[in-house]
Every structure is written in structure tokens, then in C-alpha cells.
Tab-separated table of N, CA, C and O in Angstrom:
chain	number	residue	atom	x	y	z
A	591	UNK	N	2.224	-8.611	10.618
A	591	UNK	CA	1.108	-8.228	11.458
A	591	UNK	C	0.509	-6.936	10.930
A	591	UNK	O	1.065	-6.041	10.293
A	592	UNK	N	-0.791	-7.043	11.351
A	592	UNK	CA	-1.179	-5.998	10.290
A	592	UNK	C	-1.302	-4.082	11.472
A	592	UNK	O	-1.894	-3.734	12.494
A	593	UNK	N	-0.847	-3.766	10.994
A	593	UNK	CA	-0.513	-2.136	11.715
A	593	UNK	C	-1.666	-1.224	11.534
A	593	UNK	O	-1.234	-0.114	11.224
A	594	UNK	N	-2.928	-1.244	11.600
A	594	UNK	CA	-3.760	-0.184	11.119
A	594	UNK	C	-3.800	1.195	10.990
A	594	UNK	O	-4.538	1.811	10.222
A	595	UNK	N	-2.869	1.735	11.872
A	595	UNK	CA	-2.603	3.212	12.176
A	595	UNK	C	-1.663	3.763	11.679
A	595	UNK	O	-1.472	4.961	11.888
A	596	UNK	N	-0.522	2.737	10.590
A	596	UNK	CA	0.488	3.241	10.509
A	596	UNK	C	0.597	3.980	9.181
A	596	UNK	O	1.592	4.530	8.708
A	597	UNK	N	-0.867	3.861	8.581
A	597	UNK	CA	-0.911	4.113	6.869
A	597	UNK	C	-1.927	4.771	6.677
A	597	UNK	O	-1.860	5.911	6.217
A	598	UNK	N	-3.575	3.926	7.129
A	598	UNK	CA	-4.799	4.812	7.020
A	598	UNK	C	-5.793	5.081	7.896
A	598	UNK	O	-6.030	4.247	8.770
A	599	UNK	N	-6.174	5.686	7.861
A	599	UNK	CA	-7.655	5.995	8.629
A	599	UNK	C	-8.668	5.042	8.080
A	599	UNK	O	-8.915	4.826	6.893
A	600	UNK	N	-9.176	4.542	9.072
A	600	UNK	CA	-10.413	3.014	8.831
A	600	UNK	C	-11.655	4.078	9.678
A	600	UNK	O	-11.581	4.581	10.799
A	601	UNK	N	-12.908	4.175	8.515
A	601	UNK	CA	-13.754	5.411	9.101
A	601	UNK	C	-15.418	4.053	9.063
A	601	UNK	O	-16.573	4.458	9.192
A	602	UNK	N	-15.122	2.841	8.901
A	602	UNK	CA	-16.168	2.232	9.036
A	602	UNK	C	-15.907	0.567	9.561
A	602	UNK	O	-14.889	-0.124	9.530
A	603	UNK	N	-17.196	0.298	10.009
A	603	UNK	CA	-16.633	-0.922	10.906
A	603	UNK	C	-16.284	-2.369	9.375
A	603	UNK	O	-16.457	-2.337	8.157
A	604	UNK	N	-15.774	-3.388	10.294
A	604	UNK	CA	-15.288	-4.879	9.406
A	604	UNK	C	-16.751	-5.232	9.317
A	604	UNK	O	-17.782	-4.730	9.766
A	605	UNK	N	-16.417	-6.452	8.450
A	605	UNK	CA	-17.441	-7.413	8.611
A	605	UNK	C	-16.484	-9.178	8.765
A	605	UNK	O	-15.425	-9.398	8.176
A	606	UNK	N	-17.071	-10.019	9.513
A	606	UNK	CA	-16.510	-11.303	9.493
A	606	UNK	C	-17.266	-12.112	8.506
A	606	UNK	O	-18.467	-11.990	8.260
A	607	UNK	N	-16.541	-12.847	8.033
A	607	UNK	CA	-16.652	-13.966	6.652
A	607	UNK	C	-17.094	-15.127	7.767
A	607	UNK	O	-16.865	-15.172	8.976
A	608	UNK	N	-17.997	-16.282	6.680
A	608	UNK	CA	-18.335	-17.084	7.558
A	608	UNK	C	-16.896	-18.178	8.911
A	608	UNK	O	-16.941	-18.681	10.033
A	609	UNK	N	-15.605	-17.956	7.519
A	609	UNK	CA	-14.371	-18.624	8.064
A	609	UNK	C	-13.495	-18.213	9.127
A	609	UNK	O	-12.422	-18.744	9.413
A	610	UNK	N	-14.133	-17.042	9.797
A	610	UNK	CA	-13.506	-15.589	10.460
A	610	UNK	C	-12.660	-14.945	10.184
A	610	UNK	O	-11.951	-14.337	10.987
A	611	UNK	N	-12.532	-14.940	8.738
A	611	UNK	CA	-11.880	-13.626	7.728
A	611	UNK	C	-12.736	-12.476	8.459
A	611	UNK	O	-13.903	-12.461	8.850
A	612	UNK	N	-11.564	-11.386	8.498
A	612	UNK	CA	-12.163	-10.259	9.082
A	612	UNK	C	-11.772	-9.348	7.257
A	612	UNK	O	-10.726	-9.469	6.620
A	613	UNK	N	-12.972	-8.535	6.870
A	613	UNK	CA	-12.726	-7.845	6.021
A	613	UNK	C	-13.142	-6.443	6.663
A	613	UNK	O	-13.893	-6.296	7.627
A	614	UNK	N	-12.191	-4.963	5.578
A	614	UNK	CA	-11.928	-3.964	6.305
A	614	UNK	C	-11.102	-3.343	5.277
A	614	UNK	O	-10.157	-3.860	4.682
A	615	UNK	N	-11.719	-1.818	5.105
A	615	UNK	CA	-11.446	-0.658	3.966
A	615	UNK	C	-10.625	0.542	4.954
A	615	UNK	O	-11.161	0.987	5.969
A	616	UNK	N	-9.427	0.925	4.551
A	616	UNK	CA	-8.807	2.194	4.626
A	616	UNK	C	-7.766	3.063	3.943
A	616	UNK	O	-6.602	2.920	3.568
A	617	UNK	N	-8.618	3.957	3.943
A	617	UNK	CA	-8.001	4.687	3.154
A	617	UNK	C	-8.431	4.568	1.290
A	617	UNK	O	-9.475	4.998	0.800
A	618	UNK	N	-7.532	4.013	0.682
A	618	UNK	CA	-8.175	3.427	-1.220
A	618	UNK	C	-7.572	1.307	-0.681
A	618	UNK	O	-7.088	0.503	-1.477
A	619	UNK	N	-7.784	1.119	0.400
A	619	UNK	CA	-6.768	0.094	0.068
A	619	UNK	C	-8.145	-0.943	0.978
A	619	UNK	O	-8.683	-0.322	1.894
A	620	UNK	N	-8.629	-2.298	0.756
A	620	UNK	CA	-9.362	-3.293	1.121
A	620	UNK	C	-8.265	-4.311	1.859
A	620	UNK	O	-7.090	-4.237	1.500
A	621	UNK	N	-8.557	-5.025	2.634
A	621	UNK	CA	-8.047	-6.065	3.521
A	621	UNK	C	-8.770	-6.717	4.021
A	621	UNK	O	-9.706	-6.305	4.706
A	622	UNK	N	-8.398	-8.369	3.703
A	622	UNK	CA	-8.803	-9.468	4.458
A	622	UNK	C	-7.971	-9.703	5.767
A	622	UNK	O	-6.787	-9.422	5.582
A	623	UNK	N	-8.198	-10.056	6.797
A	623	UNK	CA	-7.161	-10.353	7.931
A	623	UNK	C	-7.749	-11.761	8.348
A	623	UNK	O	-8.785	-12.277	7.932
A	624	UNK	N	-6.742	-12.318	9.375
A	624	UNK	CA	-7.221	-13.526	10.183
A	624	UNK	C	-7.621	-12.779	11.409
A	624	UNK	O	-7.324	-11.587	11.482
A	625	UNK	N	-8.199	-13.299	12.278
A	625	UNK	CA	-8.466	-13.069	13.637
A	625	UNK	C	-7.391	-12.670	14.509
A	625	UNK	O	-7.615	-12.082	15.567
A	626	UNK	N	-6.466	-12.906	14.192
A	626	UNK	CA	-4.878	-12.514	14.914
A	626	UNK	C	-4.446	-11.510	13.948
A	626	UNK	O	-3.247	-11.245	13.869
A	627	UNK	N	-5.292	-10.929	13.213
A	627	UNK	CA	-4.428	-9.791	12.742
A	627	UNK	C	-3.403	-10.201	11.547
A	627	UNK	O	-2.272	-9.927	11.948
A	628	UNK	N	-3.372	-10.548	10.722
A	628	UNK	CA	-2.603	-11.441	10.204
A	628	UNK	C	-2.983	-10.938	8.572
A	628	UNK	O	-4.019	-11.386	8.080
A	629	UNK	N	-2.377	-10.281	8.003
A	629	UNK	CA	-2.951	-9.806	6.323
A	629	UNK	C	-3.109	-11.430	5.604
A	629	UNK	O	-2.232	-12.233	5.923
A	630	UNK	N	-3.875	-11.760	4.939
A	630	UNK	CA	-4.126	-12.584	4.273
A	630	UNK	C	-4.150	-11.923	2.730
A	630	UNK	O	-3.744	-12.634	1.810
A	631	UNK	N	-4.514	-10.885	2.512
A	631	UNK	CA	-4.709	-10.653	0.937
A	631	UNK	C	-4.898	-8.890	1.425
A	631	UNK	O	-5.218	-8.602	2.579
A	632	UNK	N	-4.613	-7.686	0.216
A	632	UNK	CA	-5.352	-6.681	0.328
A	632	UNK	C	-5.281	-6.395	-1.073
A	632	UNK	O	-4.778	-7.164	-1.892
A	633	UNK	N	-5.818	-5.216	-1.359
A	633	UNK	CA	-6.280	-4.500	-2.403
A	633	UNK	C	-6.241	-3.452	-2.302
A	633	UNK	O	-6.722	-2.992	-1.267
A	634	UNK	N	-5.509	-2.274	-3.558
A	634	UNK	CA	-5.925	-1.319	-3.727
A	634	UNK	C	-7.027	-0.653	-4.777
A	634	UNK	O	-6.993	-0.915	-5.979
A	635	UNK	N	-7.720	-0.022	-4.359
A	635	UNK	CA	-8.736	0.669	-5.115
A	635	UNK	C	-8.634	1.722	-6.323
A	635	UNK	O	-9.594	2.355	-6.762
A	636	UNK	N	-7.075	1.818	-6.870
A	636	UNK	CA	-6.786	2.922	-7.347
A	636	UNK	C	-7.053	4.484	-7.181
A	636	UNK	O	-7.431	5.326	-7.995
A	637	UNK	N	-6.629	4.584	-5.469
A	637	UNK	CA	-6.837	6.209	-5.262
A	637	UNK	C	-8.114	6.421	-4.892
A	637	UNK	O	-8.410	7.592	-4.656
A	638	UNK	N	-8.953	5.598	-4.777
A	638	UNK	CA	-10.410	5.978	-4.221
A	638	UNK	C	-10.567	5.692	-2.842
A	638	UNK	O	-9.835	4.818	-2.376
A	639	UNK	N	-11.391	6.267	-2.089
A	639	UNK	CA	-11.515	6.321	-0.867
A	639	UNK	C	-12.202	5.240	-0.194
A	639	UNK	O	-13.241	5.535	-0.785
A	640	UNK	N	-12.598	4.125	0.604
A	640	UNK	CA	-13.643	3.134	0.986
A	640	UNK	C	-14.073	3.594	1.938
A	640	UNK	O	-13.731	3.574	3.121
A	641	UNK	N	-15.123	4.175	1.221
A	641	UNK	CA	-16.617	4.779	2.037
A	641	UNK	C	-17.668	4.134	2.745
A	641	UNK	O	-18.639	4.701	3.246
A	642	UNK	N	-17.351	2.577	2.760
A	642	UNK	CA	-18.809	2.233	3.729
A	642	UNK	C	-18.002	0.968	3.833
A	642	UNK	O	-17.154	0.508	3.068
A	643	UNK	N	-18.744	0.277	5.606
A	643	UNK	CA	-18.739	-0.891	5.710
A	643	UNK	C	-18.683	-2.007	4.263
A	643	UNK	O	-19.376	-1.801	3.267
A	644	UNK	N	-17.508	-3.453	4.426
A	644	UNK	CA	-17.783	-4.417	3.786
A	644	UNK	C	-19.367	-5.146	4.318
A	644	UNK	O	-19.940	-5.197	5.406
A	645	UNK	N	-19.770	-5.776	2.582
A	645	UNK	CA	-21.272	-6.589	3.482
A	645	UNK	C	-20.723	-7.644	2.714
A	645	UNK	O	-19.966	-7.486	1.756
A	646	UNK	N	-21.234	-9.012	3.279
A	646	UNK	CA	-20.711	-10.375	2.816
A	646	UNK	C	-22.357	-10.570	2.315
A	646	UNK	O	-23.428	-10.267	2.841
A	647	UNK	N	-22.048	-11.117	1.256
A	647	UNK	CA	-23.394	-11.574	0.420
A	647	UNK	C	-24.042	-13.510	0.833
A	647	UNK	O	-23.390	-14.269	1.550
A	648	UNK	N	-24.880	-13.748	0.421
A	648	UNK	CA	-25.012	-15.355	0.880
A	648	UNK	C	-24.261	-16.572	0.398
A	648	UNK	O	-24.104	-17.711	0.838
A	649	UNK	N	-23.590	-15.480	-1.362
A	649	UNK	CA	-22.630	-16.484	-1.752
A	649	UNK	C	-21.113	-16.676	-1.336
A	649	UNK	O	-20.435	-17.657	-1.641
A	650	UNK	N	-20.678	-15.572	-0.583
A	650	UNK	CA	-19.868	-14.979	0.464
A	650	UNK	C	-18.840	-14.318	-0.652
A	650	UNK	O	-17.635	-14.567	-0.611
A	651	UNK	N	-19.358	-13.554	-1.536
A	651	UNK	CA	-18.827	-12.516	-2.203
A	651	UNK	C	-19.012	-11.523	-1.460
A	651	UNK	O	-20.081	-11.456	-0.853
A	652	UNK	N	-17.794	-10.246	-1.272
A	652	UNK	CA	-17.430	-9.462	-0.570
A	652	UNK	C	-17.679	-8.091	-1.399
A	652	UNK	O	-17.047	-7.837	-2.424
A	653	UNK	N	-18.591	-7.299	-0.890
A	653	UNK	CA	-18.586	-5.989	-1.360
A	653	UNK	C	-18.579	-4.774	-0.574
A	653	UNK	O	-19.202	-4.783	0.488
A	654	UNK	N	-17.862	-3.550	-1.000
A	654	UNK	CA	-17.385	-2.692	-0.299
A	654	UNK	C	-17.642	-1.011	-1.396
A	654	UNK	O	-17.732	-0.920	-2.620
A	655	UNK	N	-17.659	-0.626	-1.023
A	655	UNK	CA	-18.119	1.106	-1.616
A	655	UNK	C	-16.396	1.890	-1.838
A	655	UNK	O	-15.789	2.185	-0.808
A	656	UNK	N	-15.923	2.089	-2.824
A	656	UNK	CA	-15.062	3.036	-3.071
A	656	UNK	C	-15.474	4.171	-3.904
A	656	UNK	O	-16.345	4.078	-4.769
A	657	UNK	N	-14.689	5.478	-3.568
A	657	UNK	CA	-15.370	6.306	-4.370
A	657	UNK	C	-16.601	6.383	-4.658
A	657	UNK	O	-17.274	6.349	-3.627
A	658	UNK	N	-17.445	6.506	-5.936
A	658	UNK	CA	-18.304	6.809	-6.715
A	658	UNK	C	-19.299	5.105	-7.257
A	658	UNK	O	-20.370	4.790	-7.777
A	659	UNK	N	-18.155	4.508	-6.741
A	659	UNK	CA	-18.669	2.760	-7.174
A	659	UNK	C	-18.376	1.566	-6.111
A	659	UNK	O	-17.873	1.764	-5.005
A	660	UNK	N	-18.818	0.137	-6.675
A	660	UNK	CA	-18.866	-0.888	-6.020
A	660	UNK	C	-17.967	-1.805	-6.706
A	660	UNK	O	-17.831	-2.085	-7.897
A	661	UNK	N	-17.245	-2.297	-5.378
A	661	UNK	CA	-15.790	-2.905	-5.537
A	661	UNK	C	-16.673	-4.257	-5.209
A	661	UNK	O	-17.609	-4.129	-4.420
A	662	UNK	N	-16.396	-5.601	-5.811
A	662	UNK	CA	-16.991	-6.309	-5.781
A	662	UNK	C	-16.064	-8.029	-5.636
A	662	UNK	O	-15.606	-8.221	-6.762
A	663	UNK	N	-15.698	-9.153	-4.773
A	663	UNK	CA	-14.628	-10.078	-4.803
A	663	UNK	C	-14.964	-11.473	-4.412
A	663	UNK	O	-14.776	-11.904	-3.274
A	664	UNK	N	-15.437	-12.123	-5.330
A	664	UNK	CA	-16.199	-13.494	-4.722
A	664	UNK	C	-14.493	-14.256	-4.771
A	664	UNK	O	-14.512	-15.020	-3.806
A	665	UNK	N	-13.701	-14.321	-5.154
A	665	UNK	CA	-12.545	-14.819	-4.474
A	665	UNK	C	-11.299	-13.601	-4.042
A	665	UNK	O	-11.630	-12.428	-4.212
A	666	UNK	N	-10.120	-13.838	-3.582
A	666	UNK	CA	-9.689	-13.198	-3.404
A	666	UNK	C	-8.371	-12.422	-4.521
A	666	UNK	O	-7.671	-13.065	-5.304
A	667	UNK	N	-8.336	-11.505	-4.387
A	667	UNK	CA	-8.234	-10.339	-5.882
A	667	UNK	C	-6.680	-11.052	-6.219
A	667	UNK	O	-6.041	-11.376	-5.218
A	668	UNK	N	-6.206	-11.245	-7.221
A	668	UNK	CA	-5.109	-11.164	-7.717
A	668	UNK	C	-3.567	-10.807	-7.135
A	668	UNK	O	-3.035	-10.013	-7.911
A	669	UNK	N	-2.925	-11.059	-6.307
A	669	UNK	CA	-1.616	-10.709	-5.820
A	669	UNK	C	-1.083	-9.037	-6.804
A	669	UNK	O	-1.063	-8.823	-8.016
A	670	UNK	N	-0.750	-8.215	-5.730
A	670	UNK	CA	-0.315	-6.831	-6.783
A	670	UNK	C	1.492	-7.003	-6.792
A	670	UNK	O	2.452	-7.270	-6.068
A	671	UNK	N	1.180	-6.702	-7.913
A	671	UNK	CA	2.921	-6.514	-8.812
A	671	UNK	C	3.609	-5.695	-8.043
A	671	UNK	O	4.759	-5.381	-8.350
């Protein structure tokens, strides 16, 4: 279950995917959830901060603001080691 408070500060709102993937930046780290809260996938940003709302595009590629640049995920990112 996913804990939001227990790691980062989330300083901007989600956005929902057409499937009701909830996507959502805190701290350097990105997350997909289910509607129950439920991690489906996350990402880290390498140490950068996620500075703005996710926006879902029409092809339902997911983009989000870290740091200085644009984090960008038309599927979902790679499982981390």
C-alpha cells in the first residue's frame, strides 16, 4: 500500500490516466498507483526534485517536470535493480 508521508513531500496535485492510473511526483521519485492506492510501477529521477503536476498527453504518454528538465513515459519505465 502505498504510504505517502512516510518518505516525501508531494507539493503538486496527480493526474488520472484514462484506465484510472493515478500518476504523482515526490520528492526525485514518480508513481503510478491504482485507485486503492496500490503502487503499480515508480521511478526515480536521480536526485531531482518533481516540480510540477503530471499531464497525460492524447497518446497517454505521461509527463512530469524534474529538476531543470522533462521526464517523459509512454509505457511504464523499466523495473529498478
Amino acid at each position: 500500500e502505498f504510504q505517502p508521508f512516510s518518505r516525501h513531500r508531494f507539493m503538486a496535485s496527480p493526474a488520472i490516466g484514462a484506465d484510472g492510473t493515478v500518476y504523482t511526483g515526490g520528492g526525485d521519485t514518480i508513481y503510478a498507483l491504482t485507485s486503492n492506492g496500490d503502487v503499480l510501477w515508480h521511478y526515480q529521477v536521480d536526485g531531482r526534485s518533481i516540480v510540477s503536476s503530471p499531464a497525460i498527453g492524447e497518446n497517454g504518454a505521461l509527463y512530469i517536470g524534474a529538476g531543470r528538465g522533462l521526464q517523459a513515459f509512454k509505457d511504464p519505465p523499466p523495473p529498478e535493480p
